[in-house]
Amino acid sequence: MPALIETEGLTRLYPAGESTVAALQEVTVGIEPGAFVAAMGPSGSGKSTFLNLIGCLDRPTRGTYRLMGEDTAALSPDRLAELRSRRLGFVFQSFNLLPRVDALGNVEMPMVYRGLGRRARRDRAAEALHLVGLGDRMHHRPTQLSGGQQQRVAIARALVNAPDLLLADEPTGALDSRTGLEIMALFQELNRAGVAVLMVTHDAEVAAFAGRVLRFRDGRLVADTRHTPREAGAALRDAA
Amino acid sequence: MNIEVRPAVAEAPATIPRRVLPPLPDTRPGMDLFEALRGAVGALAANKLRAMLTALGIFIGVAAVIATVAVGAGAREQVLRQIQALGANVIVVWGGSVNMGGVRLGAGQRQNLTWDDARAIEREIGAVQAASGNIRSQQQVIAANQNWATAVQGSDPEIFVVHDWLAERGRLFTAEEAAGGRKVALLGATVAEMLFGDADPVGQEIRIRTTPFEVIGVLSRKGQNAQGQDLDDAVFIPFWTARRSIMGASRTWFRSVNWIAVRVHEGEDMRAAEEELRTLFRQRHRVAPNEPDTVSIRNMAEVAATRDASARTLSTLLAAVAAVSLLVGGIGVMNIMLVSVTERTREIGLRLAVGARRRDILAQFLMEAVMLALLGGAAGVAAGIGLSHLLSGLAGWPVLVQWDAVALAVGVSGLTGLFFGYWPARRAAMLDPIQALRTE
């Protein structure tokens, strides 16, 4: 089975006036399918740049990145968009839901770009909302939902295209700790069901829910550790 | 990846189901136009007032285009009808003005035209097809128990040739009847209606003053002239009958006519014919070279052509103004689309992140701009048609909504949306998703 992600000497430089800023330098790493990986580090460490590169939102200055064996350097912007659509799902710190559309419409949205018919989209979006436990909130708008519920809608949206990899940028950053635990429990659940997760966080407690932690500092990958993940479900029960 | 959850998580909360979603069918990537349309409608509906105000610019432009084109066409049609009513190729000769101790009366006041002038015109000028001497006065006309005050016109039978007049019922009077001074009358459609209602007047008797006449026909309807005068409100009798029985005059004025209507052969130069007429009258009236003309000659086609030209100029001018307002409307669309793109930067970033191609974003914003413009365009068409009816009503012109102009206006408004929407849409499509997602 090919690795889900393989990078070699992945480097991203930004021009800053006369000089350049190295946001990411020489990162070589492989992630296997179905893994739950946390990218950790303080702000400016390069973890978000890493996530953007893995998410095909950005292109590396140097180095290679293979997603499921496919080298992304040679791909056209349209093909990259297709990769994002078929292989990747994004979850953001601030949820990024469309305010004037209900939960169902928000979850439906990514499928529009896959040329899926309206009926099929609605059915599948409803299924995804059931999956994240919001089957009874389908016609609520984001403003009518709590933060945790909004993040669940966002997760349903990320799942709806059946991605191989879920990319999460500080997914618990805007939530209280209990709701954050709930979201982590959902992530672990989805991960056990086979979805790989790459999560960016600055919080070691949150990173503990992943089975592998990549630590970044000054644009470099400085540590790559594996450990037994903390159980979010158990933590929830303890808290209760 | 549709993998069953391992039994180890049997204690998971009830809200979390046991599997992820199955893979999607392998559809062709990309958004179809209908989805772009739905998205555009949704985006516009979210900002109804703003959409309406923006569309207003296009609305005014399109309404102005349609109304001005319709009014312009109506005005030209009016001119055309006038030419037809007068008869194309018609020149009218009036008597000269009178100068009585410094008081100058208008053209036709001087009784210096005679019936013989009409014959001379026909004889001397080759380009002339027919000429008719005419006199006219207001008379009371009586039929059975009805009566009606109307214009009675004494003319030569050539008048029918000059103006292309036809009998709708009965017949026209003949040269023999005219020469014989027979008491026969042709009624204008209005007079026929007033005196006989729906009954057929042909063969009936009418009296003009006290003289009985036989009605031999009714002329086909001619409508109104430029001054709104009803051309069908008149009775036509042979010239010599009129002179002898109705408008008797002293021996001096017996042969005089009010005006001579001249028909020039099709294809002849009207200006040249007019010049020949002028020369003929200067000879007949023995006018010295440095003296002014004794008669007034009017070329109706020329008058009409002048009016037509000014109507054209006016409508071109109005159309230019309308085009400018459409341009302003288009700039309004561009402005609001730029605002929309800025406002929705994060949304664009999100859409790009979940798999929208740049061309999908472009299509979506273009669609929105085109919808906005078409919205204004459609409302503008409705208002423009209404406005042209209103203006035509005020001016007393026929309404001529030009459907090609309507189609053009709608098409142009759509293109305006496309043209002015392209730049903002391209800006949206070219956004960097990472930057866009970071925007507050």
XYZ file of C-alpha atoms in Angstrom:
680
model
C 0.000 0.000 0.000
C 1.545 3.336 -0.972
C 1.968 5.947 1.696
C -0.863 8.456 1.964
C 1.587 11.320 2.085
C 5.261 11.405 1.188
C 7.324 14.568 1.262
C 10.969 14.981 0.464
C 12.892 18.138 1.281
C 9.652 20.096 1.272
C 10.547 23.807 1.419
C 8.462 26.954 1.191
C 10.131 30.348 0.957
C 8.275 33.653 0.990
C 9.803 36.792 -0.450
C 9.972 39.523 2.172
C 11.382 42.663 0.625
C 15.003 42.023 -0.354
C 15.399 38.773 1.547
C 13.274 35.635 1.826
C 11.582 34.061 4.817
C 11.766 30.292 5.075
C 8.348 29.248 6.325
C 9.194 25.592 5.891
C 12.610 23.971 5.299
C 13.555 20.502 4.151
C 10.690 18.552 5.615
C 10.840 14.869 4.740
C 8.046 12.828 6.205
C 5.656 9.988 5.328
C 2.155 9.433 6.637
C 0.433 6.074 6.226
C -3.265 5.717 5.348
C -5.613 5.843 8.301
C -3.147 7.621 10.605
C -4.049 10.336 13.124
C -1.231 12.850 13.122
C -0.878 16.127 14.989
C 1.417 18.890 13.733
C 2.547 20.909 16.736
C 4.571 23.985 17.350
C 4.333 27.637 18.351
C 3.053 30.206 15.898
C 5.487 30.791 13.045
C 6.932 27.303 13.411
C 5.801 26.270 9.943
C 3.015 23.881 10.950
C 0.305 25.868 9.103
C 2.509 26.182 6.003
C 2.943 22.411 6.151
C -0.832 21.963 6.353
C -1.434 24.312 3.402
C 1.119 22.435 1.298
C -0.374 19.055 2.220
C -3.827 20.545 1.456
C -2.705 21.531 -2.070
C -3.631 25.142 -1.313
C -0.001 26.168 -1.736
C 2.919 24.923 -3.822
C 6.358 24.181 -2.401
C 9.329 26.294 -3.473
C 11.489 23.161 -3.455
C 11.074 19.500 -2.725
C 8.436 16.979 -3.656
C 5.055 16.062 -2.267
C 3.276 12.880 -3.280
C -0.364 12.371 -2.330
C -1.269 8.688 -2.658
C 1.663 8.165 -4.958
C 0.816 11.118 -7.206
C 3.448 13.837 -7.498
C 1.627 17.132 -7.062
C 4.346 19.355 -8.517
C 3.352 18.616 -12.111
C -0.377 19.049 -11.636
C -2.456 21.840 -13.152
C -4.523 24.090 -10.861
C -7.689 22.327 -12.039
C -6.238 18.922 -11.212
C -5.178 20.211 -7.766
C -8.749 21.426 -7.233
C -9.948 17.966 -8.158
C -7.523 16.412 -5.649
C -8.863 18.695 -2.930
C -12.352 17.709 -3.908
C -11.763 13.940 -4.004
C -9.069 13.222 -1.479
C -9.104 15.993 1.121
C -11.499 17.521 3.625
C -10.807 20.771 5.491
C -11.857 21.746 9.003
C -11.004 25.241 10.215
C -10.634 26.898 13.586
C -13.394 29.398 12.794
C -15.671 26.828 11.104
C -16.060 28.958 7.922
C -19.711 28.173 7.362
C -21.777 30.170 4.860
C -23.979 32.364 7.069
C -27.019 32.620 4.798
C -27.337 28.893 4.168
C -28.683 26.232 6.567
C -26.609 23.288 7.833
C -27.785 21.079 4.980
C -26.835 23.683 2.372
C -23.402 24.135 3.926
C -22.704 20.412 3.837
C -24.045 20.164 0.292
C -21.711 22.848 -1.038
C -18.522 20.830 -1.786
C -20.510 18.334 -3.857
C -21.655 21.127 -6.195
C -18.118 21.226 -7.522
C -18.138 17.502 -8.181
C -21.070 17.879 -10.563
C -23.404 15.890 -8.335
C -27.166 16.358 -8.799
C -29.222 18.238 -6.231
C -31.200 15.248 -4.978
C -28.090 13.115 -4.508
C -26.371 16.002 -2.749
C -29.195 16.588 -0.311
C -29.501 12.916 0.559
C -25.810 12.598 1.187
C -25.572 15.866 3.126
C -28.386 14.674 5.381
C -26.530 11.404 5.901
C -23.348 13.284 6.802
C -25.224 15.433 9.325
C -26.700 12.305 10.915
C -23.182 10.941 11.079
C -21.955 13.888 13.174
C -25.050 13.801 15.358
C -26.896 16.786 13.863
C -29.723 14.928 12.136
C -32.223 17.127 13.967
C -30.494 20.429 13.141
C -30.361 20.188 9.344
C -32.379 23.319 8.657
C -30.722 25.524 11.250
C -28.520 28.347 10.105
C -25.026 28.727 11.579
C -26.187 31.574 13.848
C -28.793 29.243 15.342
C -26.155 26.655 16.259
C -23.626 26.495 19.111
C -19.900 26.550 18.384
C -19.602 22.783 18.799
C -22.559 22.217 16.520
C -21.081 24.567 13.938
C -17.818 22.641 14.005
C -19.781 19.400 13.567
C -21.458 20.902 10.485
C -17.986 21.802 9.200
C -16.788 18.232 9.844
C -19.822 16.843 8.005
C -18.927 19.167 5.129
C -15.345 17.863 5.160
C -16.560 14.254 5.152
C -19.145 14.547 2.461
C -16.756 13.929 -0.436
C -15.460 10.745 1.283
C -11.906 12.078 1.685
C -8.832 9.976 2.402
C -7.421 12.690 4.614
C -9.070 15.166 6.950
C -7.035 18.371 7.422
C -7.882 20.260 10.582
C -6.408 23.653 11.476
C -6.777 24.191 15.237
C -10.222 22.549 15.199
C -10.780 23.088 18.918
C -9.232 26.553 19.071
C -12.540 28.407 19.180
C -14.335 25.957 21.485
C -14.557 25.496 25.240
C -12.659 22.482 26.590
C -15.654 20.161 26.917
C -16.888 20.865 23.400
C -13.292 20.471 22.237
C -13.246 17.016 23.797
C -16.439 16.123 21.952
C -14.918 17.177 18.668
C -11.770 15.146 19.426
C -13.953 12.130 20.238
C -15.639 12.560 16.852
C -12.249 12.776 15.146
C -11.067 9.616 16.847
C -14.284 7.876 15.880
C -13.902 8.860 12.243
C -10.232 7.881 12.346
C -11.108 4.414 13.637
C -13.545 4.161 10.741
C -10.601 4.658 8.375
C -10.236 8.381 7.724
C -6.695 9.692 8.172
C -6.439 12.974 10.102
C -3.741 15.619 10.021
C -4.407 18.194 12.725
C -2.512 21.400 13.390
C -2.481 22.552 16.995
C -0.310 24.495 19.418
C -1.909 22.687 22.361
C -0.058 19.581 23.652
C -3.226 18.326 25.349
C -5.066 18.311 22.059
C -2.081 16.751 20.265
C -2.233 13.892 22.772
C -5.373 12.579 21.068
C -3.281 11.783 17.975
C -1.164 8.641 17.668
C 1.731 10.571 16.188
C 3.018 14.066 16.771
C 5.185 16.110 14.369
C 6.873 18.996 16.144
C 7.862 22.049 14.151
C 10.193 24.873 15.123
C 11.449 27.703 12.912
C 10.203 26.015 9.785
C 11.877 22.714 10.480
C 10.498 19.350 11.533
C 12.346 18.783 14.832
C 10.630 15.721 16.280
C 8.420 12.881 15.081
C 7.043 10.777 17.933
C 4.476 7.986 18.163
C 2.564 7.119 21.302
C -0.687 5.609 22.470
C -3.369 8.239 21.976
C -5.419 9.532 24.829
C -9.066 8.404 24.547
C -11.329 11.423 24.104
C -14.451 9.332 24.812
C -13.013 8.232 28.168
C -11.906 11.779 28.987
C -15.455 12.943 28.326
C -16.913 10.360 30.690
C -14.366 11.291 33.366
C -15.276 14.930 33.046
C -18.971 14.125 33.387
C -13.209 4.021 2.504
C -16.149 2.262 3.969
C -14.713 0.468 6.944
C -16.783 -0.959 9.747
C -15.918 0.412 13.153
C -13.937 -1.948 15.330
C -15.867 -3.516 18.206
C -13.587 -1.758 20.705
C -15.700 1.391 20.461
C -18.986 -0.191 21.440
C -19.156 2.316 24.287
C -19.107 5.272 21.898
C -21.884 7.863 22.461
C -25.136 7.049 20.691
C -24.906 10.146 18.481
C -21.871 8.780 16.664
C -22.860 6.264 14.015
C -20.776 3.289 13.059
C -19.325 4.166 9.687
C -18.171 6.976 7.441
C -19.858 7.823 4.161
C -19.405 5.523 1.156
C -17.286 6.794 -1.742
C -18.991 9.108 -4.216
C -19.723 8.050 -7.780
C -17.073 9.149 -10.255
C -18.835 12.200 -11.649
C -17.357 14.711 -14.043
C -15.828 17.444 -11.892
C -17.069 21.001 -12.059
C -20.212 22.941 -11.429
C -23.024 23.066 -13.988
C -24.548 26.372 -15.087
C -27.787 25.705 -13.288
C -25.918 25.532 -9.978
C -24.165 28.798 -10.819
C -27.585 30.309 -11.514
C -28.984 29.034 -8.230
C -25.978 30.414 -6.382
C -26.341 33.795 -8.097
C -30.036 34.032 -7.215
C -29.221 33.139 -3.612
C -26.466 35.753 -3.402
C -28.693 38.451 -4.901
C -31.614 37.490 -2.673
C -29.351 37.883 0.368
C -28.888 41.561 -0.543
C -32.217 42.462 -2.116
C -32.088 46.215 -1.657
C -28.529 46.437 -2.908
C -29.318 44.258 -5.910
C -32.337 46.390 -6.729
C -30.451 49.670 -6.481
C -27.684 48.337 -8.683
C -30.144 46.974 -11.221
C -31.772 50.410 -11.233
C -28.862 51.781 -13.257
C -29.381 49.183 -15.986
C -33.142 49.564 -15.612
C -33.031 53.267 -16.429
C -30.685 52.712 -19.350
C -32.797 49.998 -20.929
C -36.087 51.796 -20.317
C -34.599 54.910 -21.915
C -33.324 52.970 -24.937
C -36.673 51.322 -25.585
C -38.752 54.415 -24.994
C -36.575 56.656 -27.155
C -36.391 54.156 -29.978
C -40.160 53.624 -29.831
C -40.880 57.332 -29.740
C -38.401 58.003 -32.520
C -39.948 55.277 -34.657
C -43.406 56.605 -33.851
C -42.436 60.113 -34.863
C -41.000 58.875 -38.134
C -44.089 56.787 -38.785
C -46.133 59.930 -38.187
C -44.105 61.822 -40.764
C -44.470 58.934 -43.179
C -48.233 58.967 -42.737
C -48.266 62.690 -43.397
C -46.405 62.192 -46.623
C -48.857 59.487 -47.587
C -51.842 61.644 -46.630
C -50.594 64.484 -48.776
C -49.505 62.202 -51.524
C -45.852 61.858 -52.239
C -44.559 63.947 -55.149
C -47.081 66.654 -54.433
C -46.350 70.356 -54.823
C -48.898 72.895 -53.663
C -49.071 76.410 -55.134
C -50.722 79.090 -53.031
C -51.486 82.629 -54.002
C -48.971 85.213 -52.892
C -49.324 87.405 -49.852
C -51.051 90.741 -49.951
C -49.413 93.920 -48.860
C -52.191 96.362 -47.956
C -50.594 99.609 -46.862
C -47.803 97.833 -45.037
C -49.988 95.109 -43.498
C -48.852 91.861 -45.054
C -51.402 89.087 -45.106
C -50.174 85.498 -45.356
C -49.704 83.249 -48.344
C -52.881 82.466 -50.262
C -54.556 85.733 -49.343
C -53.968 87.156 -52.733
C -56.429 85.813 -55.309
C -53.896 85.669 -58.114
C -54.225 81.975 -59.075
C -56.712 80.892 -61.693
C -58.127 77.665 -62.998
C -56.259 78.394 -66.225
C -52.957 78.347 -64.311
C -53.652 74.730 -63.408
C -54.182 73.886 -67.086
C -51.045 75.806 -68.020
C -49.024 73.827 -65.509
C -50.226 70.543 -67.002
C -49.503 71.823 -70.510
C -46.132 73.516 -69.980
C -44.284 71.355 -67.483
C -43.436 67.863 -68.675
C -42.686 66.468 -65.215
C -46.245 67.203 -64.086
C -48.709 64.323 -64.159
C -51.814 66.245 -63.073
C -52.833 69.564 -61.564
C -56.053 70.572 -59.888
C -57.410 73.984 -59.049
C -59.287 74.085 -55.754
C -61.597 76.345 -53.822
C -62.913 75.615 -50.398
C -65.361 77.128 -47.932
C -67.336 76.200 -44.845
C -70.973 75.286 -45.568
C -73.970 73.761 -43.856
C -74.787 70.410 -45.470
C -78.214 68.844 -45.043
C -79.389 65.274 -45.648
C -82.985 64.356 -44.757
C -83.296 65.368 -41.088
C -79.526 65.587 -40.399
C -77.233 68.512 -40.981
C -73.540 69.133 -40.521
C -71.243 72.122 -40.987
C -68.265 71.039 -43.011
C -65.735 72.140 -45.595
C -66.986 72.023 -49.153
C -64.161 71.752 -51.650
C -64.537 72.374 -55.347
C -61.808 70.590 -57.276
C -60.917 69.320 -60.705
C -61.184 65.545 -61.151
C -57.352 65.616 -61.351
C -57.364 66.031 -57.556
C -57.934 62.277 -57.220
C -54.783 61.593 -59.204
C -52.773 64.206 -57.310
C -53.578 62.800 -53.846
C -54.174 59.160 -54.783
C -57.705 59.398 -53.457
C -60.022 56.435 -53.969
C -63.753 55.924 -53.520
C -64.496 53.474 -50.727
C -68.109 53.298 -51.855
C -69.665 54.435 -55.126
C -67.358 56.223 -57.563
C -65.353 59.411 -58.164
C -66.724 62.159 -60.412
C -65.700 62.145 -64.035
C -64.180 64.808 -66.263
C -67.541 65.085 -68.123
C -69.432 65.653 -64.891
C -66.852 68.236 -63.885
C -66.962 70.042 -67.208
C -70.752 69.923 -67.261
C -71.042 71.430 -63.819
C -73.142 68.495 -62.629
C -74.415 68.574 -59.065
C -72.643 65.442 -57.818
C -70.867 65.124 -54.455
C -68.279 62.853 -52.846
C -68.402 62.645 -49.076
C -65.471 62.336 -46.712
C -65.867 59.381 -44.340
C -66.630 61.627 -41.357
C -69.342 63.543 -43.200
C -70.909 60.292 -44.438
C -71.041 59.088 -40.856
C -72.534 62.315 -39.527
C -75.246 62.579 -42.129
C -76.112 58.953 -42.849
C -74.812 56.955 -39.904
C -74.399 53.357 -40.993
C -76.667 53.728 -44.023
C -75.202 53.752 -47.542
C -75.161 57.385 -48.728
C -74.545 56.515 -52.389
C -77.518 57.623 -54.516
C -78.959 59.751 -51.689
C -79.581 63.459 -51.975
C -77.896 66.138 -49.893
C -78.273 69.881 -49.972
C -75.383 72.269 -49.742
C -76.944 75.544 -48.644
C -80.060 75.226 -50.759
C -78.709 73.362 -53.790
C -79.510 69.642 -54.025
C -76.635 67.262 -54.893
C -76.546 63.566 -55.633
C -74.056 61.607 -53.487
C -72.078 59.441 -55.912
C -69.471 58.073 -53.517
C -67.605 58.122 -50.216
C -63.827 58.647 -50.176
C -61.624 56.188 -48.335
C -60.471 57.352 -44.933
C -57.411 59.620 -44.877
C -57.077 60.322 -41.140
C -55.576 63.488 -39.737
C -52.997 65.843 -41.064
C -50.003 67.134 -39.123
C -52.126 69.781 -37.418
C -54.653 67.205 -36.229
C -57.265 68.389 -38.712
C -59.691 65.667 -39.814
C -59.111 65.225 -43.548
C -62.306 63.181 -43.860
C -64.504 66.024 -42.649
C -65.173 67.500 -46.111
C -67.451 67.249 -49.136
C -65.908 67.241 -52.599
C -67.756 68.586 -55.659
C -66.577 69.540 -59.175
C -64.874 72.936 -59.331
C -67.234 74.541 -61.822
C -70.288 73.263 -59.975
C -68.908 74.904 -56.836
C -68.283 78.179 -58.660
C -71.733 78.283 -60.223
C -73.920 76.920 -57.433
C -72.187 77.394 -54.079
C -69.271 79.781 -54.124
C -70.444 82.191 -56.735
C -68.166 85.115 -57.337
C -68.112 88.260 -59.343
C -66.933 87.993 -62.922
C -63.451 89.164 -61.851
C -62.888 86.266 -59.481
C -64.931 83.702 -61.373
C -61.940 81.730 -62.614
C -59.786 82.162 -59.521
C -58.793 79.268 -57.285
C -57.482 79.160 -53.688
C -54.669 76.764 -54.433
C -53.373 74.452 -57.117
C -52.320 70.919 -56.175
C -49.714 69.484 -58.523
C -48.630 65.878 -58.896
C -45.166 65.267 -60.325
C -44.466 62.050 -62.198
C -42.839 59.257 -60.185
C -39.047 59.451 -60.430
C -38.944 63.122 -61.504
C -36.769 65.547 -59.584
C -39.034 67.460 -57.204
C -36.655 70.424 -56.927
C -36.414 70.826 -60.669
C -40.217 70.645 -60.986
C -40.540 73.257 -58.278
C -38.098 75.520 -60.095
C -40.036 75.125 -63.360
C -43.251 76.044 -61.552
C -41.609 79.145 -60.131
C -40.355 80.179 -63.550
C -43.751 79.540 -65.129
C -45.544 81.758 -62.611
C -42.958 84.524 -62.919
C -43.615 84.496 -66.676
C -47.400 84.319 -66.356
C -47.490 87.043 -63.735
C -44.828 89.076 -65.588
C -42.596 89.482 -62.556
C -39.495 91.594 -63.080
C -36.180 89.779 -62.318
C -35.551 91.729 -59.108
C -39.125 91.410 -57.818
C -40.195 88.695 -55.324
C -42.383 85.736 -56.345
C -46.101 86.374 -56.599
C -46.988 82.888 -55.504
C -45.906 80.571 -52.722
C -44.770 77.095 -53.734
C -44.540 74.284 -51.199
C -43.049 70.901 -51.728
C -44.757 68.643 -49.179
C -42.239 65.832 -49.495
C -39.485 68.290 -48.687
C -41.258 69.564 -45.600
C -41.828 65.995 -44.504
C -38.235 65.029 -45.223
C -36.975 67.886 -43.092
C -39.164 66.736 -40.243
C -38.020 63.171 -40.739
C -34.403 64.253 -40.581
C -34.948 66.181 -37.367
C -36.811 63.223 -35.873
C -33.849 61.035 -36.775
C -31.358 63.428 -35.221
C -33.432 63.583 -32.078
C -33.709 59.836 -31.720
C -29.988 59.368 -32.377
C -29.257 61.898 -29.667
C -31.637 60.230 -27.233
C -30.212 56.826 -28.033
C -26.729 58.155 -27.278
C -27.929 59.456 -23.913
C -29.556 56.089 -23.234
C -26.348 54.274 -24.145
C -24.412 56.460 -21.723
C -26.861 55.653 -18.934
C -26.439 51.961 -19.729
C -22.686 52.450 -19.412
C -23.160 54.145 -16.053
C -25.411 51.258 -15.021
C -22.686 48.818 -16.030
C -20.141 50.647 -13.914
C -22.609 50.380 -11.029
C -22.734 46.626 -11.547
C -18.950 46.436 -11.573
C -18.732 48.479 -8.412
C -21.188 46.344 -6.488
C -19.596 43.135 -7.753
C -16.216 44.319 -6.467
C -17.841 44.994 -3.098
C -19.429 41.565 -3.213
C -16.116 39.867 -3.978
C -14.414 41.710 -1.123
C -17.188 40.824 1.283
C -17.119 37.198 0.339
C -13.364 36.706 0.202
C -13.473 34.070 2.941
C -16.312 32.272 1.236
C -14.282 32.196 -1.986
C -11.283 30.799 -0.096
C -13.489 28.130 1.425
C -14.993 27.186 -1.928
C -11.526 26.902 -3.439
C -10.429 24.739 -0.484
C -13.317 22.298 -0.875
C -12.549 21.735 -4.542
C -13.949 24.607 -6.620
C -11.852 25.283 -9.692
C -11.010 28.878 -10.512
C -13.334 28.766 -13.494
C -16.185 27.672 -11.176
C -15.675 30.786 -9.065
C -15.441 32.910 -12.211
C -18.674 31.414 -13.557
C -20.440 31.993 -10.274
C -19.591 35.684 -10.036
C -20.139 36.279 -13.738
C -23.545 34.686 -13.438
C -24.335 36.971 -10.548
C -23.360 40.073 -12.527
C -25.326 38.950 -15.588
C -28.382 38.141 -13.467
C -28.144 41.557 -11.854
C -27.983 43.257 -15.245
C -30.738 41.118 -16.753
C -32.932 41.843 -13.761
C -32.572 45.544 -14.505
C -32.928 44.861 -18.220
C -36.197 42.956 -17.896
C -37.729 45.575 -15.611
C -36.392 48.232 -17.985
C -38.144 46.613 -20.947
C -41.462 46.656 -19.114
C -41.011 50.265 -18.046
C -39.748 51.268 -21.482
C -42.830 49.870 -23.204
C -45.062 51.598 -20.678
C -43.158 54.837 -21.097
C -43.357 54.754 -24.889
C -47.133 54.306 -24.702
C -47.307 57.248 -22.333
C -45.108 59.508 -24.457
C -46.871 58.524 -27.660
C -50.186 59.263 -26.002
C -48.964 62.713 -24.980
C -47.505 63.501 -28.395
C -50.400 61.979 -30.327
C -48.052 59.690 -32.202
C -48.575 56.075 -33.047
C -46.914 53.663 -30.604
C -44.232 51.655 -32.256
C -42.482 49.377 -29.781
C -39.596 48.015 -31.781
C -39.244 44.375 -30.774
C -35.778 44.198 -32.231
C -34.848 47.124 -29.986
C -36.315 45.253 -27.004
C -34.297 42.147 -27.845
C -31.237 44.305 -28.377
C -31.713 46.109 -25.062
C -32.038 42.845 -23.139
C -29.063 41.406 -24.974
C -27.004 44.508 -24.355
C -27.887 44.546 -20.657
C -26.791 40.916 -20.389
C -23.566 41.763 -22.184
C -23.122 44.776 -19.919
C -23.296 42.433 -16.950
C -20.839 40.080 -18.602
C -18.437 42.876 -19.554
C -18.507 44.787 -16.289
C -18.781 41.621 -14.204
C -15.720 39.987 -15.726
C -13.059 41.937 -13.897
C -14.555 41.488 -10.411
C -15.253 37.806 -11.147
C -11.693 37.293 -12.329
C -10.433 38.954 -9.190
C -12.491 36.510 -7.164
C -11.266 33.523 -9.155
C -7.622 34.566 -8.818
C -7.703 34.953 -5.040
C -5.080 33.053 -3.083
C -7.129 30.559 -1.020
C -4.779 30.772 1.968
C -4.946 34.570 2.105
C -8.683 34.477 1.457
C -9.330 32.050 4.305
C -7.359 34.257 6.675
C -9.378 37.388 5.841
C -11.610 38.597 8.612
